[in-house]
PDB file of C-alpha atoms in Angstrom:
ATOM      1  CA  MET A   1      -0.126  -0.003   0.455  1.00 48.00           C
ATOM      2  CA  SER A   2       1.170   3.489  -0.854  1.00 50.00           C
ATOM      3  CA  HIS A   3       1.174   6.165   1.425  1.00 52.00           C
ATOM      4  CA  PHE A   4       0.903   8.831  -1.413  1.00 51.00           C
ATOM      5  CA  ARG A   5      -2.483   9.779  -2.750  1.00 53.00           C
ATOM      6  CA  GLU A   6      -3.039   9.122  -6.137  1.00 53.00           C
ATOM      7  CA  ASP A   7      -2.840  12.251  -8.364  1.00 51.00           C
ATOM      8  CA  PRO A   8      -6.689  13.733  -8.708  1.00 53.00           C
ATOM      9  CA  HIS A   9      -5.638  14.033 -12.152  1.00 53.00           C
ATOM     10  CA  GLY A  10      -5.860  11.698 -14.632  1.00 53.00           C
ATOM     11  CA  PRO A  11      -3.097  10.061 -16.318  1.00 54.00           C
ATOM     12  CA  ASP A  12      -2.788  13.039 -18.930  1.00 54.00           C
ATOM     13  CA  GLY A  13      -2.545  15.645 -16.166  1.00 54.00           C
ATOM     14  CA  GLU A  14      -6.261  16.694 -16.436  1.00 53.00           C
ATOM     15  CA  TYR A  15      -9.038  16.538 -14.336  1.00 52.00           C
ATOM     16  CA  PRO A  16     -11.738  13.670 -15.012  1.00 53.00           C
ATOM     17  CA  ALA A  17     -14.528  14.763 -17.355  1.00 52.00           C
ATOM     18  CA  ASP A  18     -17.855  15.128 -15.290  1.00 53.00           C
ATOM     19  CA  PRO A  19     -20.853  13.310 -16.495  1.00 54.00           C
ATOM     20  CA  ALA A  20     -22.065  15.913 -18.658  1.00 54.00           C
ATOM     21  CA  GLY A  21     -19.033  16.091 -20.571  1.00 56.00           C
ATOM     22  CA  GLU A  22     -17.677  19.463 -19.369  1.00 53.00           C
ATOM     23  CA  LYS A  23     -13.775  19.997 -17.666  1.00 61.00           C
ATOM     24  CA  PRO A  24     -14.700  21.741 -14.128  1.00 65.00           C
ATOM     25  CA  VAL A  25     -12.047  24.568 -15.377  1.00 64.00           C
ATOM     26  CA  LYS A  26     -14.282  25.481 -17.990  1.00 75.00           C
ATOM     27  CA  ARG A  27     -17.650  25.657 -16.011  1.00 80.00           C
ATOM     28  CA  ARG A  28     -15.529  27.746 -13.581  1.00 83.00           C
ATOM     29  CA  GLY A  29     -14.762  30.277 -16.199  1.00 83.00           C
ATOM     30  CA  ARG A  30     -18.315  30.358 -17.523  1.00 87.00           C
ATOM     31  CA  THR A  31     -19.555  31.315 -13.853  1.00 89.00           C
ATOM     32  CA  LEU A  32     -17.019  33.797 -13.364  1.00 88.00           C
ATOM     33  CA  ALA A  33     -18.130  35.891 -16.668  1.00 89.00           C
ATOM     34  CA  ALA A  34     -21.695  35.246 -16.121  1.00 90.00           C
ATOM     35  CA  CYS A  35     -21.134  37.228 -12.695  1.00 90.00           C
ATOM     36  CA  LEU A  36     -18.673  39.726 -13.909  1.00 91.00           C
ATOM     37  CA  LEU A  37     -21.319  40.522 -16.881  1.00 92.00           C
ATOM     38  CA  LEU A  38     -23.919  40.877 -14.002  1.00 92.00           C
ATOM     39  CA  VAL A  39     -21.637  43.095 -11.950  1.00 93.00           C
ATOM     40  CA  LEU A  40     -20.931  45.200 -14.806  1.00 92.00           C
ATOM     41  CA  ILE A  41     -24.876  45.529 -16.156  1.00 94.00           C
ATOM     42  CA  GLY A  42     -25.470  46.576 -12.645  1.00 92.00           C
ATOM     43  CA  GLY A  43     -23.028  48.934 -12.439  1.00 91.00           C
ATOM     44  CA  GLY A  44     -24.000  50.360 -15.482  1.00 89.00           C
ATOM     45  CA  SER A  45     -27.566  50.501 -14.647  1.00 90.00           C
ATOM     46  CA  ALA A  46     -26.709  52.324 -11.368  1.00 89.00           C
ATOM     47  CA  VAL A  47     -24.752  55.132 -13.368  1.00 88.00           C
ATOM     48  CA  LEU A  48     -27.567  55.477 -15.919  1.00 87.00           C
ATOM     49  CA  TRP A  49     -30.483  56.168 -12.857  1.00 87.00           C
ATOM     50  CA  HIS A  50     -28.049  58.294 -10.971  1.00 84.00           C
ATOM     51  CA  TYR A  51     -27.425  60.512 -14.295  1.00 82.00           C
ATOM     52  CA  PHE A  52     -30.378  60.535 -15.651  1.00 81.00           C
ATOM     53  CA  SER A  53     -33.377  60.237 -12.849  1.00 75.00           C
ATOM     54  CA  GLY A  54     -32.862  64.089 -12.267  1.00 61.00           C
ATOM     55  CA  SER A  55     -33.605  64.728 -15.745  1.00 57.00           C
ATOM     56  CA  LEU A  56     -36.977  62.642 -15.778  1.00 55.00           C
ATOM     57  CA  SER A  57     -38.732  64.841 -12.452  1.00 55.00           C
ATOM     58  CA  GLY A  58     -38.688  68.010 -14.172  1.00 52.00           C
ATOM     59  CA  PRO A  59     -36.025  69.373 -16.293  1.00 52.00           C
ATOM     60  CA  ALA A  60     -37.877  72.224 -17.525  1.00 56.00           C
ATOM     61  CA  VAL A  61     -38.427  73.657 -14.126  1.00 60.00           C
ATOM     62  CA  SER A  62     -34.680  73.180 -12.901  1.00 79.00           C
ATOM     63  CA  ARG A  63     -32.718  74.304 -16.173  1.00 83.00           C
ATOM     64  CA  THR A  64     -34.962  77.746 -16.102  1.00 86.00           C
ATOM     65  CA  ASP A  65     -33.730  77.882 -12.954  1.00 88.00           C
ATOM     66  CA  GLU A  66     -30.157  77.264 -13.581  1.00 89.00           C
ATOM     67  CA  ILE A  67     -30.211  79.578 -16.604  1.00 91.00           C
ATOM     68  CA  SER A  68     -31.775  82.484 -14.507  1.00 91.00           C
ATOM     69  CA  GLN A  69     -29.053  81.717 -11.957  1.00 92.00           C
ATOM     70  CA  LEU A  70     -26.264  82.050 -14.216  1.00 93.00           C
ATOM     71  CA  THR A  71     -28.106  85.148 -15.992  1.00 94.00           C
ATOM     72  CA  SER A  72     -27.757  87.217 -12.363  1.00 94.00           C
ATOM     73  CA  THR A  73     -24.071  85.754 -11.686  1.00 94.00           C
ATOM     74  CA  LEU A  74     -22.983  86.988 -15.205  1.00 94.00           C
ATOM     75  CA  LYS A  75     -24.644  90.135 -14.539  1.00 95.00           C
ATOM     76  CA  GLY A  76     -22.897  90.183 -11.276  1.00 95.00           C
ATOM     77  CA  LEU A  77     -19.677  89.832 -12.871  1.00 95.00           C
ATOM     78  CA  GLN A  78     -19.857  92.129 -15.460  1.00 95.00           C
ATOM     79  CA  GLN A  79     -20.721  94.838 -12.959  1.00 95.00           C
ATOM     80  CA  SER A  80     -17.874  94.113 -10.721  1.00 95.00           C
ATOM     81  CA  GLN A  81     -15.732  94.161 -14.048  1.00 95.00           C
ATOM     82  CA  GLN A  82     -16.956  97.711 -14.655  1.00 96.00           C
ATOM     83  CA  ASP A  83     -16.228  98.474 -10.770  1.00 96.00           C
ATOM     84  CA  ILE A  84     -12.680  97.227 -11.448  1.00 96.00           C
ATOM     85  CA  ALA A  85     -12.195  99.162 -14.654  1.00 96.00           C
ATOM     86  CA  LEU A  86     -13.102 102.375 -13.408  1.00 95.00           C
ATOM     87  CA  ASP A  87     -10.991 102.080 -10.111  1.00 96.00           C
ATOM     88  CA  VAL A  88      -8.250 101.557 -12.704  1.00 96.00           C
ATOM     89  CA  ARG A  89      -8.831 104.572 -14.886  1.00 97.00           C
ATOM     90  CA  GLN A  90      -8.847 106.250 -11.545  1.00 97.00           C
ATOM     91  CA  ASP A  91      -6.001 105.171  -9.944  1.00 96.00           C
ATOM     92  CA  LYS A  92      -4.043 105.609 -13.639  1.00 96.00           C
ATOM     93  CA  GLN A  93      -5.196 109.227 -13.598  1.00 97.00           C
ATOM     94  CA  MET A  94      -3.639 109.197 -10.020  1.00 97.00           C
ATOM     95  CA  LEU A  95      -0.389 107.897 -11.026  1.00 96.00           C
ATOM     96  CA  GLN A  96      -0.139 110.622 -13.861  1.00 97.00           C
ATOM     97  CA  ALA A  97      -1.121 113.464 -11.804  1.00 97.00           C
ATOM     98  CA  GLN A  98       1.798 112.569  -9.507  1.00 97.00           C
ATOM     99  CA  GLN A  99       4.457 111.704 -11.926  1.00 97.00           C
ATOM    100  CA  ALA A 100       3.570 115.270 -13.140  1.00 97.00           C
ATOM    101  CA  ASN A 101       3.983 116.580  -9.455  1.00 97.00           C
ATOM    102  CA  ILE A 102       7.205 114.672  -9.105  1.00 97.00           C
ATOM    103  CA  LYS A 103       8.546 116.144 -12.364  1.00 97.00           C
ATOM    104  CA  ARG A 104       7.307 119.831 -11.109  1.00 97.00           C
ATOM    105  CA  LEU A 105       9.079 119.223  -7.740  1.00 97.00           C
ATOM    106  CA  PHE A 106      12.340 117.925  -9.515  1.00 97.00           C
ATOM    107  CA  ASP A 107      12.822 120.958 -11.933  1.00 97.00           C
ATOM    108  CA  GLU A 108      11.801 123.386  -9.206  1.00 97.00           C
ATOM    109  CA  ILE A 109      14.973 121.687  -6.857  1.00 97.00           C
ATOM    110  CA  PHE A 110      16.996 121.842 -10.023  1.00 97.00           C
ATOM    111  CA  GLN A 111      16.319 125.499  -9.980  1.00 97.00           C
ATOM    112  CA  LEU A 112      17.191 125.995  -6.569  1.00 97.00           C
ATOM    113  CA  ALA A 113      20.416 124.172  -7.060  1.00 97.00           C
ATOM    114  CA  ALA A 114      21.372 125.998  -9.753  1.00 96.00           C
ATOM    115  CA  LYS A 115      20.870 129.738  -8.039  1.00 96.00           C
ATOM    116  CA  LEU A 116      22.698 127.982  -5.148  1.00 96.00           C
ATOM    117  CA  ASP A 117      25.631 127.278  -7.056  1.00 95.00           C
ATOM    118  CA  SER A 118      25.571 131.025  -8.533  1.00 95.00           C
ATOM    119  CA  LEU A 119      25.527 132.093  -5.352  1.00 95.00           C
ATOM    120  CA  GLN A 120      28.230 130.169  -4.070  1.00 94.00           C
ATOM    121  CA  SER A 121      30.606 131.003  -7.046  1.00 94.00           C
ATOM    122  CA  SER A 122      29.873 135.076  -6.914  1.00 93.00           C
ATOM    123  CA  LEU A 123      30.831 134.563  -3.424  1.00 91.00           C
ATOM    124  CA  ARG A 124      34.095 132.931  -4.197  1.00 90.00           C
ATOM    125  CA  ASP A 125      34.856 135.498  -7.086  1.00 88.00           C
ATOM    126  CA  ALA A 126      33.784 138.221  -4.112  1.00 87.00           C
ATOM    127  CA  GLN A 127      36.276 136.902  -1.786  1.00 86.00           C
ATOM    128  CA  ALA A 128      38.922 136.560  -4.247  1.00 84.00           C
ATOM    129  CA  SER A 129      38.403 140.410  -5.566  1.00 85.00           C
ATOM    130  CA  ALA A 130      38.470 141.610  -2.146  1.00 77.00           C
ATOM    131  CA  PRO A 131      41.727 143.168  -1.023  1.00 72.00           C
ATOM    132  CA  PRO A 132      42.781 140.853   1.646  1.00 66.00           C
ATOM    133  CA  SER A 133      42.250 142.111   4.958  1.00 67.00           C
ATOM    134  CA  VAL A 134      45.317 141.956   7.040  1.00 61.00           C
ATOM    135  CA  GLN A 135      44.340 142.446  10.685  1.00 67.00           C
ATOM    136  CA  LYS A 136      47.282 143.828  12.991  1.00 65.00           C
ATOM    137  CA  PRO A 137      47.960 141.574  16.154  1.00 64.00           C
ATOM    138  CA  ALA A 138      47.073 142.832  19.406  1.00 65.00           C
ATOM    139  CA  PRO A 139      50.051 144.291  21.266  1.00 63.00           C
ATOM    140  CA  LYS A 140      50.921 141.846  24.446  1.00 69.00           C
ATOM    141  CA  LYS A 141      50.178 143.580  27.293  1.00 67.00           C
ATOM    142  CA  PRO A 142      52.271 142.483  30.057  1.00 62.00           C
ATOM    143  CA  ALA A 143      51.401 140.722  32.685  1.00 64.00           C
ATOM    144  CA  SER A 144      50.056 143.138  35.574  1.00 68.00           C
ATOM    145  CA  LYS A 145      50.423 142.183  39.224  1.00 67.00           C
ATOM    146  CA  PRO A 146      47.445 141.277  40.730  1.00 63.00           C
ATOM    147  CA  VAL A 147      45.276 144.300  42.810  1.00 64.00           C
ATOM    148  CA  VAL A 148      44.839 143.410  46.374  1.00 64.00           C
ATOM    149  CA  HIS A 149      41.787 145.205  47.925  1.00 65.00           C
ATOM    150  CA  GLU A 150      41.810 145.975  51.522  1.00 62.00           C
ATOM    151  CA  PRO A 151      39.000 145.613  53.487  1.00 61.00           C
ATOM    152  CA  ALA A 152      36.600 148.363  54.163  1.00 57.00           C
ATOM    153  CA  SER A 153      36.470 148.126  57.720  1.00 57.00           C
ATOM    154  CA  GLN A 154      39.943 149.465  58.376  1.00 56.00           C
ATOM    155  CA  ALA A 155      38.966 152.850  56.554  1.00 53.00           C
ATOM    156  CA  PRO A 156      37.876 155.580  59.108  1.00 54.00           C
ATOM    157  CA  ALA A 157      34.857 156.042  59.724  1.00 55.00           C
ATOM    158  CA  SER A 158      34.178 159.536  59.174  1.00 57.00           C
ATOM    159  CA  VAL A 159      35.965 161.288  56.581  1.00 56.00           C
ATOM    160  CA  THR A 160      35.859 164.548  56.262  1.00 59.00           C
ATOM    161  CA  PRO A 161      35.704 166.909  52.926  1.00 56.00           C
ATOM    162  CA  GLU A 162      39.134 168.186  53.821  1.00 58.00           C
ATOM    163  CA  GLU A 163      40.602 165.095  54.649  1.00 55.00           C
ATOM    164  CA  LYS A 164      39.789 164.265  51.264  1.00 53.00           C
ATOM    165  CA  GLN A 165      42.015 166.831  49.548  1.00 54.00           C
TER     166      GLN A 165
END
């Protein structure tokens, strides 16, 4: 007696044929294909139900509502665009006015700088044409001795005019 089971495959390595004459592998393949076909049909019908169920319940009402909402949204966007265009024009005008003001101030600064340069050059010319003023040095004074004042208490209390002479 052998300890090994016999191979369920026949001598040619295939499963034995069933009474109907078909192989079990072919039967499983057909069953799998049928199940897959049912899943695809069910999924497809669910997708179709989802997309077309809303259109069957009242397409005319929902379409007009959508169109009116889109129209009001479009009008709002157009108004916003006009407002933005107006703001851009105003900003452009302000920028041009500021640039003109900056140019005017630059010209004024340039004129003031030119006047300052001419004043400085005329001052240099006037200083150069004027005779140099020679200042005589002050004579040096010899150092004097410090004066000592006597206190007033030592003077006589009453001095007559005759004594002053």
